[in-house]
């Protein structure tokens, strides 16, 4: 067992993990942060996206020990300080970017990383950025619309599909 420490959503945490414990498992099983979803265990779906030191990472491809000393952000840490939805989460709600909700945490975390690096992406840039995230309900159109709305862009001209 290896002792690890990290900051998760602004709180210091420690734990003992086996060498092959994935970050996704540590977050879900040890820390009970179940918003990080496991969809494929092969890094294909993006449901497990978290931020590690400010970068979007598929947590099913990273060992927990690799995050030792890191600053980790999960979907549980995305809301505003008062518990209300942040601008991205609110846009997903307003523009029906969540259907079954399974992919939503990974999509929100990916959207957050995209908008940090590209505050006003084009529709094409959003779609390209989300290539590593799968929505099985085919809600991509509304997800893209929500992300663009969260960036402050007028999405009224984007037709519903």
Coordinates of C-alpha atoms in Angstrom, one line a residue:
X1 CA 0.0 0.0 0.0
X2 CA 1.1 3.5 -0.8
X3 CA 0.1 6.6 1.2
X4 CA -1.0 9.4 -1.0
X5 CA -2.2 13.0 -0.3
X6 CA -3.8 15.4 -2.6
X7 CA -6.2 18.4 -2.6
X8 CA -9.6 17.4 -3.9
X9 CA -12.1 20.2 -4.5
X10 CA -10.1 22.5 -2.2
X11 CA -9.9 20.0 0.7
X12 CA -6.8 18.0 1.7
X13 CA -7.3 14.3 1.6
X14 CA -5.1 11.3 2.3
X15 CA -5.4 7.6 1.7
X16 CA -3.7 4.3 1.3
X17 CA -3.9 2.7 -2.2
X18 CA -2.6 -0.3 -4.0
X19 CA -0.2 0.5 -6.8
X20 CA -2.8 -0.3 -9.5
X21 CA -5.6 1.8 -8.0
X22 CA -7.0 4.1 -10.6
X23 CA -7.7 7.8 -9.7
X24 CA -11.3 7.2 -10.7
X25 CA -11.6 4.3 -8.2
X26 CA -9.9 6.3 -5.4
X27 CA -12.3 9.3 -6.0
X28 CA -15.4 7.1 -6.1
X29 CA -14.7 4.3 -3.6
X30 CA -12.4 5.9 -1.1
X31 CA -13.6 9.5 -1.2
X32 CA -17.2 8.7 -2.1
X33 CA -17.2 11.3 -4.9
X34 CA -19.5 9.3 -7.2
X35 CA -20.1 12.1 -9.7
X36 CA -17.0 10.9 -11.6
X37 CA -18.6 8.2 -13.6
X38 CA -17.0 5.0 -15.0
X39 CA -18.4 4.2 -18.4
X40 CA -15.8 2.1 -20.1
X41 CA -12.5 1.7 -18.2
X42 CA -10.6 2.2 -21.5
X43 CA -10.6 6.0 -21.8
X44 CA -13.0 5.9 -24.7
X45 CA -16.1 7.6 -23.2
X46 CA -14.9 10.6 -21.1
X47 CA -17.4 10.1 -18.3
X48 CA -14.6 10.1 -15.8
X49 CA -13.0 13.4 -16.7
X50 CA -11.6 15.4 -13.8
X51 CA -9.1 18.2 -13.5
X52 CA -5.6 17.4 -12.3
X53 CA -3.5 20.5 -11.7
X54 CA -5.9 22.4 -14.0
X55 CA -5.8 20.0 -16.9
X56 CA -8.6 17.7 -18.0
X57 CA -7.7 14.1 -17.4
X58 CA -9.6 10.8 -17.9
X59 CA -9.3 9.5 -14.4
X60 CA -9.6 5.9 -15.5
X61 CA -6.2 6.2 -17.2
X62 CA -4.3 7.6 -14.3
X63 CA -3.2 5.8 -11.1
X64 CA -4.2 7.4 -7.9
X65 CA -0.5 7.5 -6.8
X66 CA 0.3 9.6 -9.8
X67 CA -2.0 12.3 -8.4
X68 CA -0.1 12.4 -5.1
X69 CA 0.5 16.0 -4.2
X70 CA -1.8 17.2 -7.0
X71 CA -4.8 19.5 -7.0
X72 CA -7.8 17.5 -8.2
X73 CA -11.2 18.9 -9.2
X74 CA -14.3 16.8 -9.7
X75 CA -17.8 17.6 -10.7
X76 CA -18.7 17.9 -7.0
X77 CA -16.4 21.0 -6.8
X78 CA -17.9 22.8 -9.8
X79 CA -20.8 24.5 -8.2
X80 CA -20.6 28.1 -6.9
X81 CA -19.6 28.7 -3.3
X82 CA -23.3 29.0 -2.3
X83 CA -24.1 25.6 -3.9
X84 CA -25.9 27.1 -6.9
X85 CA -25.0 25.8 -10.4
X86 CA -22.0 27.4 -12.1
X87 CA -22.5 29.0 -15.5
X88 CA -21.7 25.8 -17.4
X89 CA -24.0 23.7 -15.3
X90 CA -26.7 26.2 -15.6
X91 CA -26.3 26.4 -19.4
X92 CA -26.5 22.6 -19.6
X93 CA -29.8 22.8 -17.7
X94 CA -31.1 25.8 -19.7
X95 CA -30.3 24.3 -23.1
X96 CA -31.2 20.7 -22.3
X97 CA -27.6 19.5 -22.5
X98 CA -28.4 16.6 -20.1
X99 CA -30.6 13.7 -21.0
X100 CA -29.9 10.6 -19.0
X101 CA -27.1 12.5 -17.2
X102 CA -24.5 9.8 -17.3
X103 CA -22.1 11.6 -19.5
X104 CA -22.9 15.0 -18.0
X105 CA -20.2 15.2 -15.3
X106 CA -17.4 14.4 -17.9
X107 CA -19.0 16.8 -20.4
X108 CA -19.1 19.6 -17.8
X109 CA -15.5 19.0 -16.7
X110 CA -14.4 18.9 -20.4
X111 CA -16.4 22.1 -21.1
X112 CA -14.8 23.8 -18.2
X113 CA -11.3 23.0 -19.4
X114 CA -12.1 24.1 -23.0
X115 CA -13.6 27.4 -21.9
X116 CA -10.5 28.0 -19.6
X117 CA -8.3 27.7 -22.7
X118 CA -10.6 29.0 -25.3
X119 CA -13.2 31.4 -23.8
X120 CA -15.3 31.8 -27.0
X121 CA -14.9 28.6 -29.1
X122 CA -16.7 28.1 -32.4
X123 CA -19.2 25.4 -32.8
X124 CA -16.6 23.4 -34.7
X125 CA -14.0 23.9 -32.0
X126 CA -16.5 22.7 -29.3
X127 CA -17.4 19.6 -31.3
X128 CA -13.7 18.8 -31.9
X129 CA -12.8 19.2 -28.2
X130 CA -15.6 16.9 -27.2
X131 CA -14.4 14.0 -29.5
X132 CA -13.2 12.2 -26.4
X133 CA -16.6 12.3 -24.7
X134 CA -19.4 10.0 -25.6
X135 CA -23.1 10.8 -25.2
X136 CA -25.1 7.6 -25.8
X137 CA -28.4 9.6 -25.8
X138 CA -27.1 11.6 -28.8
X139 CA -27.5 14.9 -27.0
X140 CA -24.4 16.4 -28.6
X141 CA -26.3 19.3 -30.3
X142 CA -27.7 20.6 -27.1
X143 CA -24.4 20.0 -25.2
X144 CA -22.6 22.0 -27.8
X145 CA -25.3 24.7 -27.6
X146 CA -25.0 24.8 -23.8
X147 CA -21.2 25.1 -23.9
X148 CA -21.4 28.0 -26.4
X149 CA -24.1 29.7 -24.3
X150 CA -21.8 29.3 -21.2
X151 CA -19.1 31.1 -23.1
X152 CA -21.5 34.1 -23.4
X153 CA -22.2 33.6 -27.1
X154 CA -25.7 34.1 -28.6
X155 CA -27.0 30.7 -29.4
X156 CA -30.5 31.8 -30.6
X157 CA -29.6 31.3 -34.2
X158 CA -28.5 27.6 -33.6
X159 CA -31.4 25.6 -34.8
X160 CA -32.8 22.8 -32.6
X161 CA -32.1 19.3 -33.9

